[in-house]
CSV table of N, CA, C and O in Angstrom, one decimal:
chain,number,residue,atom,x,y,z
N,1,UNK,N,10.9,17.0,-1.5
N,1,UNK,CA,11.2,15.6,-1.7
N,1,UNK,C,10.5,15.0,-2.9
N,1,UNK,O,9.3,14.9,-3.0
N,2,UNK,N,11.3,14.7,-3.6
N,2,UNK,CA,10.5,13.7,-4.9
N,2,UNK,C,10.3,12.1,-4.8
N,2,UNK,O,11.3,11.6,-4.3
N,3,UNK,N,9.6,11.5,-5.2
N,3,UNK,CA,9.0,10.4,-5.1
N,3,UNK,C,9.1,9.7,-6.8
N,3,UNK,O,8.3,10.0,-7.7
N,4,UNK,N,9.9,8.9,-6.8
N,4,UNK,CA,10.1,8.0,-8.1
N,4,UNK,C,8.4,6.8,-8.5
N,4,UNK,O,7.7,6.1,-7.7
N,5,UNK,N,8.1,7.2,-9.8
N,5,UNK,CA,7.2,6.1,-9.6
N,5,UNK,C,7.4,5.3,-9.3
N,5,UNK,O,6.3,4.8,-8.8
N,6,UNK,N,8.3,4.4,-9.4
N,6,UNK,CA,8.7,3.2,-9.0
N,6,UNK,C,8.0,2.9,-7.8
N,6,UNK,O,7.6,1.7,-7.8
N,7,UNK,N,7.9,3.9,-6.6
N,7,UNK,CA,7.7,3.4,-5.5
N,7,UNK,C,6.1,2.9,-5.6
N,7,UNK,O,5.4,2.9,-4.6
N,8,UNK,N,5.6,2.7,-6.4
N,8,UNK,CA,3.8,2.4,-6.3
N,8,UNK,C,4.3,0.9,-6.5
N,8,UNK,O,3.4,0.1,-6.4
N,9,UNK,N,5.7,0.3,-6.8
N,9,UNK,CA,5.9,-1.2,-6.5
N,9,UNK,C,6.1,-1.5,-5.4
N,9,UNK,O,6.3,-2.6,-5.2
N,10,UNK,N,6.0,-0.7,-4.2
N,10,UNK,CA,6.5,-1.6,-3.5
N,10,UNK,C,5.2,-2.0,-2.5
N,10,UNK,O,4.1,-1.8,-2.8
N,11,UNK,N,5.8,-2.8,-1.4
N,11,UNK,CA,4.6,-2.7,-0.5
N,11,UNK,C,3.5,-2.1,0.0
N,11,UNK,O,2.4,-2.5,0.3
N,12,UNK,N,4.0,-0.9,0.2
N,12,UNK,CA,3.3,0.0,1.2
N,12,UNK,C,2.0,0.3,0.8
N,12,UNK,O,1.8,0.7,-0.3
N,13,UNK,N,0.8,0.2,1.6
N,13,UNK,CA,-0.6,0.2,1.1
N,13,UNK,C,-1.3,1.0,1.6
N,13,UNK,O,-1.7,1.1,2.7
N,14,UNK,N,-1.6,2.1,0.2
N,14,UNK,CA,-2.0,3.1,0.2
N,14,UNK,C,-3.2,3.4,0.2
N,14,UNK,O,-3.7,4.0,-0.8
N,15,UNK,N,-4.1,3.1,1.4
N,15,UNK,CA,-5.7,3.0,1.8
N,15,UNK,C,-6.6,4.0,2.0
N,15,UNK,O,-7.8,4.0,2.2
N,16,UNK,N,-5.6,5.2,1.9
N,16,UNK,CA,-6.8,7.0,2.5
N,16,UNK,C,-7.8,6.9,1.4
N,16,UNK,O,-7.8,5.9,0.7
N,17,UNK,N,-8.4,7.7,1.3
N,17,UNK,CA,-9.3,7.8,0.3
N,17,UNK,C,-8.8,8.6,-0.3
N,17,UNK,O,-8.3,9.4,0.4
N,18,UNK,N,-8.7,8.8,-1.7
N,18,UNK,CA,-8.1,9.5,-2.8
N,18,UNK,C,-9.2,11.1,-2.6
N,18,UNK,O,-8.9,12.2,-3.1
N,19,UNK,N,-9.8,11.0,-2.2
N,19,UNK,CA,-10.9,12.5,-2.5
N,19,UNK,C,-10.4,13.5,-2.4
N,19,UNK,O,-9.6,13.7,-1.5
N,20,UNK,N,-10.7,14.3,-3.2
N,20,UNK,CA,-10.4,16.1,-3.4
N,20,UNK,C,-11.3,16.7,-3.3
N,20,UNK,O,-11.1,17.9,-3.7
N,21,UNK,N,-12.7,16.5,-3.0
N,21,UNK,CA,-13.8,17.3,-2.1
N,21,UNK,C,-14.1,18.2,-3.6
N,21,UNK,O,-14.6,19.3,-3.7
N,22,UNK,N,-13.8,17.5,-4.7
N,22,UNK,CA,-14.5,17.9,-5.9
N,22,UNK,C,-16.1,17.3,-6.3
N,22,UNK,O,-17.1,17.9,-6.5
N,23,UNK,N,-15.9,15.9,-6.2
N,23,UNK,CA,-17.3,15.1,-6.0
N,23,UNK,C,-18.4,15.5,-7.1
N,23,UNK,O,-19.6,15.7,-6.9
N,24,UNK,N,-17.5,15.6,-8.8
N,24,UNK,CA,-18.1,15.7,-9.9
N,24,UNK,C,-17.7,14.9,-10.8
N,24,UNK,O,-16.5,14.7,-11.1
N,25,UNK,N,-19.2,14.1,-11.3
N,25,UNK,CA,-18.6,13.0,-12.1
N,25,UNK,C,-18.6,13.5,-13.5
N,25,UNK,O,-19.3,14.4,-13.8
N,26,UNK,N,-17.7,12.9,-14.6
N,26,UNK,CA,-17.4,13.7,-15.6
N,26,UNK,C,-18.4,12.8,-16.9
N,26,UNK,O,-19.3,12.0,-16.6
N,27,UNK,N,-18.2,13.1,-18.1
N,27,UNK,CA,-19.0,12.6,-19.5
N,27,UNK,C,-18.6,10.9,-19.0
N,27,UNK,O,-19.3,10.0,-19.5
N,28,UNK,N,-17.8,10.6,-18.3
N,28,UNK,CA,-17.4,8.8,-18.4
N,28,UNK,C,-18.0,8.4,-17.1
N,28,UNK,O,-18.2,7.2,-16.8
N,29,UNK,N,-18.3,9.0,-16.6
N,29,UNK,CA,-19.2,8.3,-14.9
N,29,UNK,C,-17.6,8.8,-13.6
N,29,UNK,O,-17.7,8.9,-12.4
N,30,UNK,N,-16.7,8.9,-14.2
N,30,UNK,CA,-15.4,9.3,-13.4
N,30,UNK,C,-16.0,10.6,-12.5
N,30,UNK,O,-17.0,11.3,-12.7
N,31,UNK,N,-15.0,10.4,-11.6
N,31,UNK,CA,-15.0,11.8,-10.7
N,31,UNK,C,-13.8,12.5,-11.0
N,31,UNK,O,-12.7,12.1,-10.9
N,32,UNK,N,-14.3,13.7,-11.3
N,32,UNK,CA,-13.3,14.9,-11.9
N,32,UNK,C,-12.5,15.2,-11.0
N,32,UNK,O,-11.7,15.9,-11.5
N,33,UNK,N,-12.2,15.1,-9.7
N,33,UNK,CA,-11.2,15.0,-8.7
N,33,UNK,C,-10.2,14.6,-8.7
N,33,UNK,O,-9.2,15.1,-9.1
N,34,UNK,N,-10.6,12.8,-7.7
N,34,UNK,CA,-9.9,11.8,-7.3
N,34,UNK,C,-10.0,10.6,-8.6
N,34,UNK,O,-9.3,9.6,-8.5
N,35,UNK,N,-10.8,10.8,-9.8
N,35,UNK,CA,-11.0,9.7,-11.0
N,35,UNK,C,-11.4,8.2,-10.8
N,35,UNK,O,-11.2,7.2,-11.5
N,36,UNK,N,-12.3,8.1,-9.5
N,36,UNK,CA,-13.3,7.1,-8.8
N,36,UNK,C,-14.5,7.1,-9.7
N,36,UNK,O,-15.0,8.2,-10.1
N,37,UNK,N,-15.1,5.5,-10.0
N,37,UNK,CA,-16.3,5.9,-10.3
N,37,UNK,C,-16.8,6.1,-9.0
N,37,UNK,O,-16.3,6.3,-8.0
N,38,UNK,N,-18.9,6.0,-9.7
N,38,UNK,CA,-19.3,6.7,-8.8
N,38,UNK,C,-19.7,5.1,-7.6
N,38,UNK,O,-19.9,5.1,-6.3
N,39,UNK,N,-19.5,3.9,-8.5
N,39,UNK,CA,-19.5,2.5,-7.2
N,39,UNK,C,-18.1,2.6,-6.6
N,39,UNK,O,-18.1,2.5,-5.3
N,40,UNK,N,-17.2,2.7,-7.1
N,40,UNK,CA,-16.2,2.9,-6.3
N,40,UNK,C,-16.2,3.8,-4.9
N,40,UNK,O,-15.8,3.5,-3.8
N,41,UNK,N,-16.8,4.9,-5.3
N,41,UNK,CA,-17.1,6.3,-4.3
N,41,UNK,C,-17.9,6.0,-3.5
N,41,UNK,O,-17.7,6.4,-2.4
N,42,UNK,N,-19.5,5.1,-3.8
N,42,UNK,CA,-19.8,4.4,-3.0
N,42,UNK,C,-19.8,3.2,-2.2
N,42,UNK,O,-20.4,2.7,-1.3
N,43,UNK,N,-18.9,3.1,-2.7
N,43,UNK,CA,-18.4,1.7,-2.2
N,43,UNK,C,-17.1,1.6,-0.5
N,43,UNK,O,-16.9,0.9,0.4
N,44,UNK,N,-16.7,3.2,-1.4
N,44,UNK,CA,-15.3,3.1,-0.4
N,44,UNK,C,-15.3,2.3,0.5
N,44,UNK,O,-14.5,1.3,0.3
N,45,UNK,N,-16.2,2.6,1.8
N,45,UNK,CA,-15.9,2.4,3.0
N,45,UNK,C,-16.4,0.7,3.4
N,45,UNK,O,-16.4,0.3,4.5
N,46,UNK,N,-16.7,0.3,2.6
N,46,UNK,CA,-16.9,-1.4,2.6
N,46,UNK,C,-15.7,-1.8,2.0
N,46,UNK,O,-15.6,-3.0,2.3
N,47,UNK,N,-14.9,-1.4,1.2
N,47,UNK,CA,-13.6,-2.3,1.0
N,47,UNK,C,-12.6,-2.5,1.6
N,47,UNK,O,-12.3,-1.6,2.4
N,48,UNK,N,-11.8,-3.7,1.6
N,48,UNK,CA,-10.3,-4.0,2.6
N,48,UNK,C,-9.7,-2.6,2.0
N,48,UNK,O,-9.9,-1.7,1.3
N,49,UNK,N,-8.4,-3.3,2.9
N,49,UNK,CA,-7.2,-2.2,2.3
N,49,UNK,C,-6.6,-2.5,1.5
N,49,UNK,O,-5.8,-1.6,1.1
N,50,UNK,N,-6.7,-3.6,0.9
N,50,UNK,CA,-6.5,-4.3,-0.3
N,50,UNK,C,-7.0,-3.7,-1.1
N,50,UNK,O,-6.3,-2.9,-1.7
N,51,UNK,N,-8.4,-3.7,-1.5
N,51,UNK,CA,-9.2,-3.4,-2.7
N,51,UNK,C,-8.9,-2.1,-2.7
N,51,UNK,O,-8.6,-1.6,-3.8
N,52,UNK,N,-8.9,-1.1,-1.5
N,52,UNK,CA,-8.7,0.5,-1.4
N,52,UNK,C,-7.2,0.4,-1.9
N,52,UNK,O,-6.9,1.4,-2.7
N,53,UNK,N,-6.1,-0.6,-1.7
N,53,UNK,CA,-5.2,0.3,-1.9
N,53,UNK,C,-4.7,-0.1,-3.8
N,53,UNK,O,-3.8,0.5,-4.4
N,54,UNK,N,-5.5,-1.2,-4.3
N,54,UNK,CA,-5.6,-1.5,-5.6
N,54,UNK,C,-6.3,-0.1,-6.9
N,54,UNK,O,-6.2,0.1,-8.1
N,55,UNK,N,-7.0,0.5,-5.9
N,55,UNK,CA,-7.9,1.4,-6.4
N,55,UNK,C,-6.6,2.5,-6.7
N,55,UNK,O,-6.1,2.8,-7.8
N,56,UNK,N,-6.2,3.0,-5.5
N,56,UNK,CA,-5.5,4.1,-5.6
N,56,UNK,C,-4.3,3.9,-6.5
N,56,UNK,O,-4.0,4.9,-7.2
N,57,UNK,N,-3.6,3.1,-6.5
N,57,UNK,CA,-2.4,2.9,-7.2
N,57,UNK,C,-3.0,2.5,-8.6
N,57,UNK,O,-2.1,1.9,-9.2
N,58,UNK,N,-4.3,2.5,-9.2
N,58,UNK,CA,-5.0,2.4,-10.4
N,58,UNK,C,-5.0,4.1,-10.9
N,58,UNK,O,-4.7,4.6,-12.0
N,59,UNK,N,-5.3,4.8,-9.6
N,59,UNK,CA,-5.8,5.7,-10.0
N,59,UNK,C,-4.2,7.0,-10.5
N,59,UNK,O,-4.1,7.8,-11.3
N,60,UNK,N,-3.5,6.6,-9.6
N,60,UNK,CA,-2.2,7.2,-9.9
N,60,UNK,C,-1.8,6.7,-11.0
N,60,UNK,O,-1.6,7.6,-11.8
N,61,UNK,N,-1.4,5.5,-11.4
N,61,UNK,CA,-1.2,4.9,-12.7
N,61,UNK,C,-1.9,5.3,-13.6
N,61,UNK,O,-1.4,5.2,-14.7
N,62,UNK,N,-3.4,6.0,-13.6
N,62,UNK,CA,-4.2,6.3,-14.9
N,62,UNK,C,-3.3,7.7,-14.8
N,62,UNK,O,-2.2,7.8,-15.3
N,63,UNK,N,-3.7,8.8,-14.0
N,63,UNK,CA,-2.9,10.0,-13.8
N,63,UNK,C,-1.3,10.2,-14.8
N,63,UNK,O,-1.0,11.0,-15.7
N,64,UNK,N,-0.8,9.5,-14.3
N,64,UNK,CA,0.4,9.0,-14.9
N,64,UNK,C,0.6,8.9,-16.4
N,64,UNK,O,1.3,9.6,-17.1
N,65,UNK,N,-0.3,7.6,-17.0
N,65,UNK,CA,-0.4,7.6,-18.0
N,65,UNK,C,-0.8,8.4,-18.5
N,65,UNK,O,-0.3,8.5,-19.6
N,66,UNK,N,-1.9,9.2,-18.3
N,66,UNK,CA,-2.8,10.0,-19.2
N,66,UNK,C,-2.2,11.4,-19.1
N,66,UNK,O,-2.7,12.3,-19.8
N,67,UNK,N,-0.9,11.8,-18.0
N,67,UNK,CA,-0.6,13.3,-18.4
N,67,UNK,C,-1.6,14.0,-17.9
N,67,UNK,O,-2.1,14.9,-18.5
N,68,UNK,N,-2.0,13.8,-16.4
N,68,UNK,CA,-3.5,14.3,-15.9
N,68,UNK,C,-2.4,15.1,-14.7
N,68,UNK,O,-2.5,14.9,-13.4
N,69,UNK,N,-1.5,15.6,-15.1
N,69,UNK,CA,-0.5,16.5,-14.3
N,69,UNK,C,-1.0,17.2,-12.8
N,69,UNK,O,-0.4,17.1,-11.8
N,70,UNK,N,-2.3,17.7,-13.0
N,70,UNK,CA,-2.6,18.6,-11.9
N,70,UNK,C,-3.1,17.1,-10.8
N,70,UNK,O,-2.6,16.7,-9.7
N,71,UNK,N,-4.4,16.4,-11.7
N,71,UNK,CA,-4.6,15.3,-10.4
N,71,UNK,C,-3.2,14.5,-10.1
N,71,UNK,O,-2.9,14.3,-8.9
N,72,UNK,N,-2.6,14.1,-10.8
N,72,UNK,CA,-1.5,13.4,-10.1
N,72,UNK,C,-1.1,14.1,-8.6
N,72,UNK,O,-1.3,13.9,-7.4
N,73,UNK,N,-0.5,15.2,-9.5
N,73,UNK,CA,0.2,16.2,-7.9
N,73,UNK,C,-1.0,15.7,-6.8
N,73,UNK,O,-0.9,15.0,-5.8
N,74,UNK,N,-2.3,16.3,-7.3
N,74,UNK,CA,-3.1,16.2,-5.8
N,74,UNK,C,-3.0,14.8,-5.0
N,74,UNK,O,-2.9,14.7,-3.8
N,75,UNK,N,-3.0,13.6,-6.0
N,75,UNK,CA,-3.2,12.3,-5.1
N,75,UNK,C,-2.1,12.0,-4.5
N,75,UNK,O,-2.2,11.5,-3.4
N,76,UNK,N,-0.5,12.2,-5.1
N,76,UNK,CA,0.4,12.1,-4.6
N,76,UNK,C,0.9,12.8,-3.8
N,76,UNK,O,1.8,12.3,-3.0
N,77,UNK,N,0.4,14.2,-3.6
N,77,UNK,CA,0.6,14.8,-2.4
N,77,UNK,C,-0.4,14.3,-1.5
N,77,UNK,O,0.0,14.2,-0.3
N,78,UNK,N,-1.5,13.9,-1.7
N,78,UNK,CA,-2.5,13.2,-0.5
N,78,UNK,C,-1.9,11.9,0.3
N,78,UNK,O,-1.9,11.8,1.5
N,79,UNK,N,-1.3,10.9,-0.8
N,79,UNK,CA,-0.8,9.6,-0.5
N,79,UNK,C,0.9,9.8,0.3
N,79,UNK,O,1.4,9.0,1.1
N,80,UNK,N,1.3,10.6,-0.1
N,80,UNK,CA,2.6,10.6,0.4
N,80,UNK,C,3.5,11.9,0.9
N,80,UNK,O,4.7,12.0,1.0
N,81,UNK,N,2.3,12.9,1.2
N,81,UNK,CA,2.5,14.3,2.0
N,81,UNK,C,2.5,15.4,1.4
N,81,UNK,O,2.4,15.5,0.2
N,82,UNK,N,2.6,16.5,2.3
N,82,UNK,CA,3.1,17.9,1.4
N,82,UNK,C,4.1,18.0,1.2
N,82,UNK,O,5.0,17.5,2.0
N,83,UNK,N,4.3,18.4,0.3
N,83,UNK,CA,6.0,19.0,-0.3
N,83,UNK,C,6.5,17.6,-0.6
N,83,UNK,O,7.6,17.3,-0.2
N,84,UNK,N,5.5,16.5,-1.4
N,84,UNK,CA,6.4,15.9,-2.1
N,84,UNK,C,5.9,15.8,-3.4
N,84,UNK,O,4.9,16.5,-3.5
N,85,UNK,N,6.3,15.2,-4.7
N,85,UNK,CA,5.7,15.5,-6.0
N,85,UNK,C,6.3,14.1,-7.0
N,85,UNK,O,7.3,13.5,-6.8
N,86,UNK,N,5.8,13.9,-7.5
N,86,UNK,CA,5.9,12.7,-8.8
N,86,UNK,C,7.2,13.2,-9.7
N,86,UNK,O,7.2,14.2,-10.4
N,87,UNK,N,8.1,12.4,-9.6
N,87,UNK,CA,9.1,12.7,-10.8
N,87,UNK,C,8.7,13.1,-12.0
N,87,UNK,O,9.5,13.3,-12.9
């Protein structure tokens, strides 16, 4: 099943936590995983689902932009199942 970007407009609020149990931060303070800083990562579990789900659809959107092919797949298969993938 494929998943159009498009769909990061709509409502649906995407709150799991982005982690890939990588938990290395890279030359930018980023985590080489999920692409959380490291307040964000500390932060997680004190935010609404608002701020968590602004985070993640940030984080897909950088993915996206930047041609970061492999993390995309991981967070989009995290956010929206197995066996689905990013246009």
């Amino acid at each position: 099943m494929q998943h159009d970007p498009a769909d990061l407009n709509t409502d649906r609020l995407l709150t799991m936590s982005p982690c890939q149990a990588v938990c290395r931060l890279d030359g930018d303070g980023r985590c080489a995983g999920c692409g959380r800083t490291a307040e964000e990562i500390g932060r997680w579990i004190t935010y609404s689902d608002d701020e968590k789900n602004l985070i993640n659809r940030r984080l897909l959107r950088e993915a996206q932009e930047s041609s970061l092919t492999a993390r995309l797949n991981l967070l989009w298969r995290r956010f929206f199942g197995p066996g689905t993938a990013p246009n």
